[in-house]
CSV table of C-alpha atoms in Angstrom, one decimal:
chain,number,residue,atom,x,y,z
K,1,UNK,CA,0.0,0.0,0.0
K,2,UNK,CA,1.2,3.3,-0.7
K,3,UNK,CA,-0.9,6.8,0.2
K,4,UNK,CA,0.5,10.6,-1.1
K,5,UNK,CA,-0.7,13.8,-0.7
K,6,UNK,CA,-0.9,16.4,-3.9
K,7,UNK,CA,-1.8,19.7,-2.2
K,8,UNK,CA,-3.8,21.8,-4.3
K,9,UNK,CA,-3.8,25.0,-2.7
K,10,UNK,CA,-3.8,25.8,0.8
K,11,UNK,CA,-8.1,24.8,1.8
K,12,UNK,CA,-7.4,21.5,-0.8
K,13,UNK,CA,-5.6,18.7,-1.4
K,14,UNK,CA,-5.8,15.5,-3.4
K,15,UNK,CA,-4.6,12.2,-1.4
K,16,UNK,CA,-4.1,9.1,-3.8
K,17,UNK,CA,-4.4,5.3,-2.3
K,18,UNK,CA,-2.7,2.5,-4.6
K,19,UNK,CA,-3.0,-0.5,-3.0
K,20,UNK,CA,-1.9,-4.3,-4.6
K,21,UNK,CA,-3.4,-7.6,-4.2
K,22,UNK,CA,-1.3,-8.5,-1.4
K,23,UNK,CA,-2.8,-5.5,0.6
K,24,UNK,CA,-6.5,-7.4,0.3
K,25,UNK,CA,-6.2,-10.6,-1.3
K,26,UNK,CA,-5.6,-13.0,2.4
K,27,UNK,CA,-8.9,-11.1,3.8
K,28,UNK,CA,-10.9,-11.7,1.0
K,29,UNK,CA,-10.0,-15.3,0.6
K,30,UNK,CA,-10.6,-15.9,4.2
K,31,UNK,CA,-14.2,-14.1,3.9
K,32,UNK,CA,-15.0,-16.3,0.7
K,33,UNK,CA,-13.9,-19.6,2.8
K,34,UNK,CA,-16.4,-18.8,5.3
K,35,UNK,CA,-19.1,-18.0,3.4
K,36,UNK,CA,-18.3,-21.9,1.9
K,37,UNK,CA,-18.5,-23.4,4.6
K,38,UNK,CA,-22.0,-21.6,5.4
K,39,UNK,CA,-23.2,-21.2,2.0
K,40,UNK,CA,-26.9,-23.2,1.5
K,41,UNK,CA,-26.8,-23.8,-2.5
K,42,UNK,CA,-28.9,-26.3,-3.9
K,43,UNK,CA,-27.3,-29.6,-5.0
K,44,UNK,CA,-24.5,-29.1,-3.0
K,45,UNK,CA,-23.9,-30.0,0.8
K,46,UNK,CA,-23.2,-27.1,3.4
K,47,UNK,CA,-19.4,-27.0,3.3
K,48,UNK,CA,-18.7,-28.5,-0.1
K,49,UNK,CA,-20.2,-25.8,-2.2
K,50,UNK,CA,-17.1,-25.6,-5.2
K,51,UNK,CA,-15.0,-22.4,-4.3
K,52,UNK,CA,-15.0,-21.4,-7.8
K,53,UNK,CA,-18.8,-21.5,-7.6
K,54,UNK,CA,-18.4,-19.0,-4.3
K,55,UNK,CA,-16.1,-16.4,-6.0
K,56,UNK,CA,-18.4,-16.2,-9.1
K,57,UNK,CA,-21.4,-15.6,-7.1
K,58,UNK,CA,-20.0,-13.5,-4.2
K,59,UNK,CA,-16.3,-12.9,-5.1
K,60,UNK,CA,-16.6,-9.3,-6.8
K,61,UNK,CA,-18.9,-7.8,-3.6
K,62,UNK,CA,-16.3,-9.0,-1.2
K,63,UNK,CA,-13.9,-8.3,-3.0
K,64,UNK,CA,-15.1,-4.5,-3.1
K,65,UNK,CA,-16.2,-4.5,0.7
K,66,UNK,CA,-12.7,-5.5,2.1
K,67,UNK,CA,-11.2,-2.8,-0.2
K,68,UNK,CA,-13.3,-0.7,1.2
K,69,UNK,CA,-12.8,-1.6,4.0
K,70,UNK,CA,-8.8,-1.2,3.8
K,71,UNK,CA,-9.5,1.7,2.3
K,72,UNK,CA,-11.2,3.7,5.4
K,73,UNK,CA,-8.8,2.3,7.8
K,74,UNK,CA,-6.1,3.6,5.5
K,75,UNK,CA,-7.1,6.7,4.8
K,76,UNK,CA,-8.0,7.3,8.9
K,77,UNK,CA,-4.7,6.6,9.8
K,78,UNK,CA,-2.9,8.6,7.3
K,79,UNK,CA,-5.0,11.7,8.2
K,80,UNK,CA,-3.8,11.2,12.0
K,81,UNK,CA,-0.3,10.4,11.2
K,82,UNK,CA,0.1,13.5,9.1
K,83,UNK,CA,-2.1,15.8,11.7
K,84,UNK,CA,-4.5,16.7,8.7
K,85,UNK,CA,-7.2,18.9,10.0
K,86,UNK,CA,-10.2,18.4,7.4
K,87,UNK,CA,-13.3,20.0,6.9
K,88,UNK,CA,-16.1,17.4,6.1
K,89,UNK,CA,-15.0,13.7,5.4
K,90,UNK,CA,-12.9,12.4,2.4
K,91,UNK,CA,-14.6,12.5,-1.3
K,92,UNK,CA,-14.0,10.0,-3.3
K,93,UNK,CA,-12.8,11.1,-7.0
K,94,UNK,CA,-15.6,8.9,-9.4
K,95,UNK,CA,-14.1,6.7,-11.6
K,96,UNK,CA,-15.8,5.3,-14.6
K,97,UNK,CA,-14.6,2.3,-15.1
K,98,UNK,CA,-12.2,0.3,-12.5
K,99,UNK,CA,-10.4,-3.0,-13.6
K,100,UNK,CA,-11.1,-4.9,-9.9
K,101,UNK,CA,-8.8,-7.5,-11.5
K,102,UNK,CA,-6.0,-5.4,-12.1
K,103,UNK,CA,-2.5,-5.8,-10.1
K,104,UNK,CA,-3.1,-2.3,-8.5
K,105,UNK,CA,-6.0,-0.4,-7.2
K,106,UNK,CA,-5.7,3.2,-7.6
K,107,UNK,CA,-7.9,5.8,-5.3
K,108,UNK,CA,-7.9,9.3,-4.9
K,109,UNK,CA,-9.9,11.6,-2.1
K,110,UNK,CA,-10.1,15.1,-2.6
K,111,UNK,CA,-9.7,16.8,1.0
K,112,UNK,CA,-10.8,20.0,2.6
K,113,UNK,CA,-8.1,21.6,5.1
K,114,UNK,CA,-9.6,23.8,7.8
K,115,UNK,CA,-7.6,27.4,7.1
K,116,UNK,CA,-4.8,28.9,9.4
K,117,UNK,CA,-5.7,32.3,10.4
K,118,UNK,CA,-5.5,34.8,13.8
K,119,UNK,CA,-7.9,35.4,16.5
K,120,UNK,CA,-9.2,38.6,15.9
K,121,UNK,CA,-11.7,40.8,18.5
K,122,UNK,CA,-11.8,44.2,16.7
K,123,UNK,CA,-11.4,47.8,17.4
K,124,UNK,CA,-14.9,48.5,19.0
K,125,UNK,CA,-15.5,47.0,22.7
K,126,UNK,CA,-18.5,45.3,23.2
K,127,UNK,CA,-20.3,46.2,25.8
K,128,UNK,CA,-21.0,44.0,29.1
K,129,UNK,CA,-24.0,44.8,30.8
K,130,UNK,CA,-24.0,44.6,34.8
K,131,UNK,CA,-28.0,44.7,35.6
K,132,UNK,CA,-28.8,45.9,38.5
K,133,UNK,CA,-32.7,45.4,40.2
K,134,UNK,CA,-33.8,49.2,40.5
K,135,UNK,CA,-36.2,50.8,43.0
K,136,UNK,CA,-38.9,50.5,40.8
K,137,UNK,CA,-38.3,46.3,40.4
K,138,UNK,CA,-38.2,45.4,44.2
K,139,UNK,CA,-41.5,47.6,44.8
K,140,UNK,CA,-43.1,45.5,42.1
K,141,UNK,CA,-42.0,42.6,43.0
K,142,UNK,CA,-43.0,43.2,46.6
K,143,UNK,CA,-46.4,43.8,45.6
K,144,UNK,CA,-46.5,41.0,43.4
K,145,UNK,CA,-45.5,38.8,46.9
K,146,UNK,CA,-48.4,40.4,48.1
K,147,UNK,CA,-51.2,39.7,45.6
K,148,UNK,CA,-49.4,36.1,45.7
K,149,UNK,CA,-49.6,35.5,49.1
K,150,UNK,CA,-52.9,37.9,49.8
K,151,UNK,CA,-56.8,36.9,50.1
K,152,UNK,CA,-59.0,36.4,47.4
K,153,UNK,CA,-62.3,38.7,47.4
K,154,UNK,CA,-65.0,37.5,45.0
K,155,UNK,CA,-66.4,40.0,42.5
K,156,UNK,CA,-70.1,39.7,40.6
K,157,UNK,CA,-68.6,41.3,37.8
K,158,UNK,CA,-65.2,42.4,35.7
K,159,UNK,CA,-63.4,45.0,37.3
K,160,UNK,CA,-60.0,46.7,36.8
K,161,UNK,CA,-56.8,44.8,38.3
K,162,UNK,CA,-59.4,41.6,39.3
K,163,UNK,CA,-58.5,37.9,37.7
K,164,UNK,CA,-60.8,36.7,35.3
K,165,UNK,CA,-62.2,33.0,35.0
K,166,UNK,CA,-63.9,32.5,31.7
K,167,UNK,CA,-64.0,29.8,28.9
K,168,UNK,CA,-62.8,30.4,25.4
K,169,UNK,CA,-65.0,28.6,22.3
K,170,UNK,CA,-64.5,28.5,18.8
K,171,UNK,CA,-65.6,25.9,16.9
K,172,UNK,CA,-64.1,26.5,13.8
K,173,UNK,CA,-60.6,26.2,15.3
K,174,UNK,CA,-61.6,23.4,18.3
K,175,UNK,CA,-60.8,26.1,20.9
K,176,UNK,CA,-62.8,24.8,24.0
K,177,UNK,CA,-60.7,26.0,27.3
K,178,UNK,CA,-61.2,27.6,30.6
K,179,UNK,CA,-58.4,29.5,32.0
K,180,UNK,CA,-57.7,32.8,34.4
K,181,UNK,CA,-55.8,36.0,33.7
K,182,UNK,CA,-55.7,39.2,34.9
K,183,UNK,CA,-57.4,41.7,33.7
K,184,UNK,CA,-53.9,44.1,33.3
K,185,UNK,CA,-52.9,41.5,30.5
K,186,UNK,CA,-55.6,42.6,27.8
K,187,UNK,CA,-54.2,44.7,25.3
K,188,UNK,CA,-56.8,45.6,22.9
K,189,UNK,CA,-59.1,48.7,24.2
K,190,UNK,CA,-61.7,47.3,22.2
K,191,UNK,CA,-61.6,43.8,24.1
K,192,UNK,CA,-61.1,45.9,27.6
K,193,UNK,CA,-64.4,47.9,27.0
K,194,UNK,CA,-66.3,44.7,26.6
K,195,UNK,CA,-65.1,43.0,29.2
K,196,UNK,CA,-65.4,45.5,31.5
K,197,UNK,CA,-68.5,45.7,34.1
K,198,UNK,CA,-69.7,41.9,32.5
K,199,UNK,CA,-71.1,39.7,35.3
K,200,UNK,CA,-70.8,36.2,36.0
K,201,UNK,CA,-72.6,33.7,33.6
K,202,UNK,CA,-72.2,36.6,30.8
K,203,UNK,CA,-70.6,35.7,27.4
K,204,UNK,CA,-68.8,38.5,25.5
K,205,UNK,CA,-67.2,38.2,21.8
K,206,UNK,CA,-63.8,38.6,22.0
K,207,UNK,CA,-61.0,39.5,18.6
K,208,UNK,CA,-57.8,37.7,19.3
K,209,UNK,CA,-55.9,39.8,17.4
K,210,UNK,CA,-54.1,42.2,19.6
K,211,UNK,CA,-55.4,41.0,22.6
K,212,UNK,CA,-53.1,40.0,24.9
K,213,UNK,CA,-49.5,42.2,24.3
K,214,UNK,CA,-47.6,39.2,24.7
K,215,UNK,CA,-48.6,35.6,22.0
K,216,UNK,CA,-47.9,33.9,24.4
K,217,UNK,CA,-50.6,34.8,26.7
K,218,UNK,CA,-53.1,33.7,24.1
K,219,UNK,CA,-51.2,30.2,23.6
K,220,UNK,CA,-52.3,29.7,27.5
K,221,UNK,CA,-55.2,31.3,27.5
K,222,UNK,CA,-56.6,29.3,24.4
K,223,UNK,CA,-54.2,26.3,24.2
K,224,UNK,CA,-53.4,26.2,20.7
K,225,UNK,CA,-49.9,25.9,19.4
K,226,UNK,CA,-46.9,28.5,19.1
K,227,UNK,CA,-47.0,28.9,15.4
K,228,UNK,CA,-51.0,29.4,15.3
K,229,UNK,CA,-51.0,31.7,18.4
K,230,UNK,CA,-48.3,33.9,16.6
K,231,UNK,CA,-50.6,36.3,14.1
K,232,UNK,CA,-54.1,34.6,15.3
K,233,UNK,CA,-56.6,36.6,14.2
K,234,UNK,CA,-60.5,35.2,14.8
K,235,UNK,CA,-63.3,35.6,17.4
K,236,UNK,CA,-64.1,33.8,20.6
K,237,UNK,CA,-66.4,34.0,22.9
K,238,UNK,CA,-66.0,34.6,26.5
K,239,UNK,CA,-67.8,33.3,29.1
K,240,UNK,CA,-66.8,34.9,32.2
K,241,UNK,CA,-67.0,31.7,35.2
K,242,UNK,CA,-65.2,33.7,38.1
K,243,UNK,CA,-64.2,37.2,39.3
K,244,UNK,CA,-61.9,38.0,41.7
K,245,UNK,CA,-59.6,40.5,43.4
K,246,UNK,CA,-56.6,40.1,45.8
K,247,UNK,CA,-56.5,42.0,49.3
K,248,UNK,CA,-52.7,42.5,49.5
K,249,UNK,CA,-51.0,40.2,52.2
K,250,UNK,CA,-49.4,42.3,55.3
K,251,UNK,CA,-45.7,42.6,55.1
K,252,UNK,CA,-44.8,40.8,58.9
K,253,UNK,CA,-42.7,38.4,60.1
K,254,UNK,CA,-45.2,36.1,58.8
K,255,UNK,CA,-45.0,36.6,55.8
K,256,UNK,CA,-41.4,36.8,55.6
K,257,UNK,CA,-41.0,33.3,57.6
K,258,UNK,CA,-43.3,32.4,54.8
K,259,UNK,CA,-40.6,33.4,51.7
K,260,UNK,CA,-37.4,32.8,53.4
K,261,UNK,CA,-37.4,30.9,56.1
K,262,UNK,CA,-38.6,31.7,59.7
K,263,UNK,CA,-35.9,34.5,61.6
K,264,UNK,CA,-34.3,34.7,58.1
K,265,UNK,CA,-35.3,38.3,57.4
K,266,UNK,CA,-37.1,40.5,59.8
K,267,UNK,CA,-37.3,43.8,58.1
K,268,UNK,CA,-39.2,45.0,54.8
K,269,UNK,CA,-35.4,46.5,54.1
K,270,UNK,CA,-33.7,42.6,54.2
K,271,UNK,CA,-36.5,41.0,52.5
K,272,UNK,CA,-35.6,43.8,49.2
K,273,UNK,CA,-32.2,43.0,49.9
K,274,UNK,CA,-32.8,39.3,49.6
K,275,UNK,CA,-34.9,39.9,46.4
K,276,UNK,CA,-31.8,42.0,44.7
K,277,UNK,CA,-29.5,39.7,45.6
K,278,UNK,CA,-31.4,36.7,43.7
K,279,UNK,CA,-32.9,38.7,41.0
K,280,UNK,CA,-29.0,40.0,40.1
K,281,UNK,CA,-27.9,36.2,39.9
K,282,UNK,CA,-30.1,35.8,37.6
K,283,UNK,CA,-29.4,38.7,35.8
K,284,UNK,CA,-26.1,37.7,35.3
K,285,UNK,CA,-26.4,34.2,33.5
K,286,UNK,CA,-28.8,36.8,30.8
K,287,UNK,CA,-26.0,39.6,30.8
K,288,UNK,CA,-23.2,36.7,30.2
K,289,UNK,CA,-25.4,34.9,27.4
K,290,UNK,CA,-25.7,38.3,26.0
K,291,UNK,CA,-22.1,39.2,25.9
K,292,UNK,CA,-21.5,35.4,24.5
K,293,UNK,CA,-23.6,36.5,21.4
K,294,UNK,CA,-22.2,39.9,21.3
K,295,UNK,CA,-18.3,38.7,21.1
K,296,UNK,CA,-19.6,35.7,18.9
K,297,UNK,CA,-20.7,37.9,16.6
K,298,UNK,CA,-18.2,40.3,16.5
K,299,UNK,CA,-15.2,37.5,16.3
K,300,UNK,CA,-16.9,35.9,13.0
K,301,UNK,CA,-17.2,39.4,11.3
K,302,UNK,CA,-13.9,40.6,12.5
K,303,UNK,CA,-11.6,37.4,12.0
K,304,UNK,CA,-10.9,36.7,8.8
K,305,UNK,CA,-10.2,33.3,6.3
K,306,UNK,CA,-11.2,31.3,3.8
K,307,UNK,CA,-13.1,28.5,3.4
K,308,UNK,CA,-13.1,25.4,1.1
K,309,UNK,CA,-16.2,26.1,0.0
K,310,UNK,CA,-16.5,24.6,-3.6
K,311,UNK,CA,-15.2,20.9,-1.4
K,312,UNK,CA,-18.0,21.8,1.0
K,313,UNK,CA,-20.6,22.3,-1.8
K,314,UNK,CA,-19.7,19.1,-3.3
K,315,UNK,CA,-19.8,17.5,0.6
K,316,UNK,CA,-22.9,18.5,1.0
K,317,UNK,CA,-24.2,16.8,-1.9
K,318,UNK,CA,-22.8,13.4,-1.1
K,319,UNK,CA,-23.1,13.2,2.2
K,320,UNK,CA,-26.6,13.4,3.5
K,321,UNK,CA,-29.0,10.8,3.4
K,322,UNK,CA,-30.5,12.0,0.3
K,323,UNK,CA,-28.6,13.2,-2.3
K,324,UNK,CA,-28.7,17.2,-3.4
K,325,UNK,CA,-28.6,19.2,-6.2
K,326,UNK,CA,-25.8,21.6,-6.5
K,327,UNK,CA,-28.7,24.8,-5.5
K,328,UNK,CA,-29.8,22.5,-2.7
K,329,UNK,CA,-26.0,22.5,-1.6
K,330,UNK,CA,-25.5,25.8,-2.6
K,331,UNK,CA,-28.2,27.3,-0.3
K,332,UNK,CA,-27.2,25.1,2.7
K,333,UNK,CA,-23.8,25.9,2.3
K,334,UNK,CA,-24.9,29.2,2.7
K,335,UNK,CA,-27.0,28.6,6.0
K,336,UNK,CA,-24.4,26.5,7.8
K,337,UNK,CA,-20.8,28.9,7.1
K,338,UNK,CA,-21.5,31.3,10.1
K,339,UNK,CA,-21.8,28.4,12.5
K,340,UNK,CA,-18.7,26.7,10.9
K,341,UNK,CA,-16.7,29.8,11.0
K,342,UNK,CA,-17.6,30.1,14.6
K,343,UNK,CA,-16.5,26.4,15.3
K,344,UNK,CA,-13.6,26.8,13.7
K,345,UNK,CA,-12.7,30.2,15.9
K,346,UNK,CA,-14.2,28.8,18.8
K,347,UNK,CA,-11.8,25.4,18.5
K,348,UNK,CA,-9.1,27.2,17.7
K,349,UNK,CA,-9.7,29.3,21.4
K,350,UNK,CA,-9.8,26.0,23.0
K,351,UNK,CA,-6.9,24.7,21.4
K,352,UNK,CA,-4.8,28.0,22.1
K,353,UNK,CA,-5.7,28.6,25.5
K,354,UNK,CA,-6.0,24.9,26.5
K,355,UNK,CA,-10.3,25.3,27.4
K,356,UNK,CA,-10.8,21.3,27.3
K,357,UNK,CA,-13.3,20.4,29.4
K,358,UNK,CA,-11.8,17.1,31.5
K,359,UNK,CA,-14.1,14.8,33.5
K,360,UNK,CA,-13.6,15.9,36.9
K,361,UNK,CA,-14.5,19.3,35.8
K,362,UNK,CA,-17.8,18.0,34.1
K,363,UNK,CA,-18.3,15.5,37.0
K,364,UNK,CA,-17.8,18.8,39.3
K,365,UNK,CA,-20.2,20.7,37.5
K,366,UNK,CA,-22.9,18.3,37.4
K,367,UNK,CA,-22.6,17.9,41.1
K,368,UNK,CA,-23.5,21.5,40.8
K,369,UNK,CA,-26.5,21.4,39.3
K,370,UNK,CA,-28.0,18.4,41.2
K,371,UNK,CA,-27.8,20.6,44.6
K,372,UNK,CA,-29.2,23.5,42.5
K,373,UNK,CA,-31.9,21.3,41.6
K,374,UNK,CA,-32.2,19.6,44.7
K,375,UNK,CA,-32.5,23.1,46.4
K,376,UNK,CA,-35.3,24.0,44.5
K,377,UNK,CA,-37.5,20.8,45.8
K,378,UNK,CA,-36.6,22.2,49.5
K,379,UNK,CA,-33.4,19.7,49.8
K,380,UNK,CA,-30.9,22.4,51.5
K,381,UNK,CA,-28.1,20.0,52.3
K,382,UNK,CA,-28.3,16.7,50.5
K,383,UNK,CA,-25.6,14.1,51.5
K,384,UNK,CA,-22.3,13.7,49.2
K,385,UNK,CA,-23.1,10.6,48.7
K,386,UNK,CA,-26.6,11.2,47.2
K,387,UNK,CA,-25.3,13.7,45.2
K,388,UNK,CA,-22.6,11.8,43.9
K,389,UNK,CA,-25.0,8.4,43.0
K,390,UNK,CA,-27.2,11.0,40.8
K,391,UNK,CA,-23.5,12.6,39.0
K,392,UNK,CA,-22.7,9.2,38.0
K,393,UNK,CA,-25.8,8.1,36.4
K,394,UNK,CA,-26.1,11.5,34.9
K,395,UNK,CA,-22.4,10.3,33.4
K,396,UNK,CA,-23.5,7.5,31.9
K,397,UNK,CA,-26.1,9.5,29.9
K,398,UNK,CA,-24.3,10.6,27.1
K,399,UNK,CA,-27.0,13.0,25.9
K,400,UNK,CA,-26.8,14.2,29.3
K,401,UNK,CA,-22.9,14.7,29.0
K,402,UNK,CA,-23.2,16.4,25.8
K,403,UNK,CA,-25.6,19.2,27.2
K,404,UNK,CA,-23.4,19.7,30.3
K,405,UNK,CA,-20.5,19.8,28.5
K,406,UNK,CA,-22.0,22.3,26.0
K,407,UNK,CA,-23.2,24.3,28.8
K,408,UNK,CA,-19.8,23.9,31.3
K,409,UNK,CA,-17.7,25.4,27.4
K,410,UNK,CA,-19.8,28.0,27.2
K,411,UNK,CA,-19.2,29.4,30.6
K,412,UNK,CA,-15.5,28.7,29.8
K,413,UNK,CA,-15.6,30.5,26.4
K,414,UNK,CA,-17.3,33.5,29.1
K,415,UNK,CA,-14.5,33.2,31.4
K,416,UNK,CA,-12.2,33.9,28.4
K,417,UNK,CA,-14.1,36.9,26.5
K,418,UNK,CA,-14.2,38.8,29.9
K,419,UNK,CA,-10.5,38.2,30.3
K,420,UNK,CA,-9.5,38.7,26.9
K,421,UNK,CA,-12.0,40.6,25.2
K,422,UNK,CA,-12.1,44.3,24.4
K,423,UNK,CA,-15.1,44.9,26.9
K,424,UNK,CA,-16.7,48.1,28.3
K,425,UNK,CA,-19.3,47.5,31.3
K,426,UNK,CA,-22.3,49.7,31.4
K,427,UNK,CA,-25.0,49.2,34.5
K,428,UNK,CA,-28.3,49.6,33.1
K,429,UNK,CA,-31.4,48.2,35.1
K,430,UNK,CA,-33.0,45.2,33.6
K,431,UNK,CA,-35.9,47.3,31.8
K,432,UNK,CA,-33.1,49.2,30.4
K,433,UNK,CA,-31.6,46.3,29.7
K,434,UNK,CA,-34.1,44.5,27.3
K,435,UNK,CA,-34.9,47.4,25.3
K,436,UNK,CA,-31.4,48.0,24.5
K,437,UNK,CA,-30.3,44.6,24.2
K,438,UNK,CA,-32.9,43.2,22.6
K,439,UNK,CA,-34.4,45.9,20.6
């Protein structure tokens, strides 16, 4: 067996196989001696079959499965020998017409070479938002904690800030479904006006377009699907089952026992201090996914190289698991390059600044998230031992691996921009911060 490389140009390169009958010739005689002795022909006994009768009824497919065979193993090794870093997988050049009988085989592979090329941020720092919970967020979230934890007071009939029981019908569309909102949720003045002042028992026609401000309000509200929700626009009727309003709870020590704990917080001041402090955790996962998107974006438009794209194109083709047209390749050549030019810049980060993500680090942060979990279900301080059972069947999940291990790189990748990047941080408070990062 021999194997060379031609290269092309610097994104391709041409590797030729040859390989002689000695290469193949023992496996394939071996293969064709066991399907002899297991061979069920008629007129012969299992085990006598004549060999020549084997090789002219199975010689040529064995023949081309064990070079085939040889061929993969070959052409794997090579490409780790010679630390080949290839985009895609090995095409096979077609040949018209191959002599299988020949002395020597000849293959070729045409290869796509991921590009060399420099980590680039840009000039312009992207910005990294701290949010911060405002004034204005703890009061409404304290009153919220009130209306949650305060007395229901039955109304006869709709009223401003009361939550509404009614059942939605439309029989066109099968919509059939009670549910409750509040009344601050409707959008539409039209729909408000209506609804307004009608008493228990009472059915009102309702448009669905514009009703609620958020789509996916009306999803719950109705229970119909994402995409139909999204642009709905028929009538429903209303039939208003139950009124009520909420007395706001007292702020005491009951109440607080009641959120935190009992003797965690005692004053109105500590219970807003508790509510910042977790409401700017979670801040910070949304600030940090934001600034991973941001530097994402800006590393792909800012770093700069080539790509193989006509071997790509042709990849495409071939390897799905039905074959496309050139435009069919074309066009999801075109869909997929941003996410492999961000693969490539991402792996080359890893590579460069050694980011693997080892086992004890994964087992580590899986631990992590069981107690997060486990905290959530009201167990404060679960044993290591009980934490560590539930890491290792996690471990053995491998879809479950893959998702921690996506989610353990990204924080990593994080870690890195912040150190690395060209960053400015800009506190904004978290209404501030959706309008102007999600705009």
């Amino acid at each position: 067996m021999n194997i060379t490389k031609e290269q092309v140009d610097d994104l391709n390169a041409i590797v030729t196989v040859a390989l002689s009958k000695e290469d193949y010739s023992d496996k394939v005689d071996s293969t064709l001696d066991n399907y002899r002795k297991t061979a069920d022909i008629p007129g012969f006994r299992k085990g006598h079959v004549p060999m020549g009768m084997v090789k002219k009824q199975y010689g040529k497919a064995v023949l081309v499965d064990e070079v085939n065979k040889l061929l993969q193993e070959a052409l794997n090794n090579f490409l780790t020998e010679e630390k080949l870093d290839v985009l895609g997988n090995p095409l096979p050049k077609p040949q018209d017409e191959l002599d299988w009988d020949a002395e020597e085989l000849l293959f070729q592979f045409e290869l796509g070479l991921a590009p060399t090329f420099d980590i680039e941020f840009g000039k312009d720092a992207v910005t990294h938002y701290k949010v911060v919970a405002d004034d204005k967020m703890l009061d409404e979230q304290i009153e919220r904690i009130q209306k949650q934890f305060g007395k229901l007071v039955g109304q006869k009939e709709v009223i401003k800030d009361a939550e509404i029981t009614a059942t939605f019908v439309n029989e066109e569309k099968e919509i059939n479904n009670k549910a409750t909102f509040t009344f601050d949720k409707i959008k539409s003045e039209e729909a408000a006006e209506k609804l307004l002042g009608t008493k228990i028992g009472e059915t009102v026609a309702l448009s669905t377009n514009g009703l609620f401000a958020d789509d996916h309000d009306l999803m719950e509200v109705l229970k119909v699907s994402h995409d139909d929700a999204h642009g709905l626009d028929i009538e429903v009727t209303a039939t208003i089952e139950e009124v009520n309003t909420r007395e706001l709870a007292e702020l005491n020590q009951e109440l607080f026992d009641k959120l935190f704990g009992e003797g965690v917080v005692t004053t109105l001041e500590e219970v807003k201090a508790k509510i910042k402090e977790d409401a700017e955790k979670q801040f910070v996962q949304q600030s940090d996914q934001k600034l991973l998107n941001d530097v994402t974006e800006g590393l792909i438009g800012n770093t700069s190289f080539d790509l193989p794209a006509e071997f790509l194109i042709k990849w495409l083709q071939a390897s799905g698991e039905q074959p496309l047209t050139e435009e069919q390749a074309k066009e999801e050549y075109e869909k997929a390059e941003k996410g492999l030019r961000y693969q490539l810049i991402e792996g080359k980060i890893i590579k460069d600044n050694d980011l693997q993500v080892t086992f004890d680090e994964l087992k580590d942060f899986a631990k992590d998230y069981i107690k997060i979990q486990m905290a959530q279900f009201g167990q404060l301080d679960p044993a290591d031992e009980e934490v560590e059972n539930v890491a290792m069947r996690i471990m053995s999940n491998q879809e479950e691996v893959k998702r921690l291990s996506e989610q353990l790189m990204s924080q990593k990748m994080i870690t890195f921009f912040k150190d690395n990047g060209n960053l400015t941080e800009k506190e904004v408070s978290y209404e501030d911060f959706v309008k102007e990062a999600y705009s």
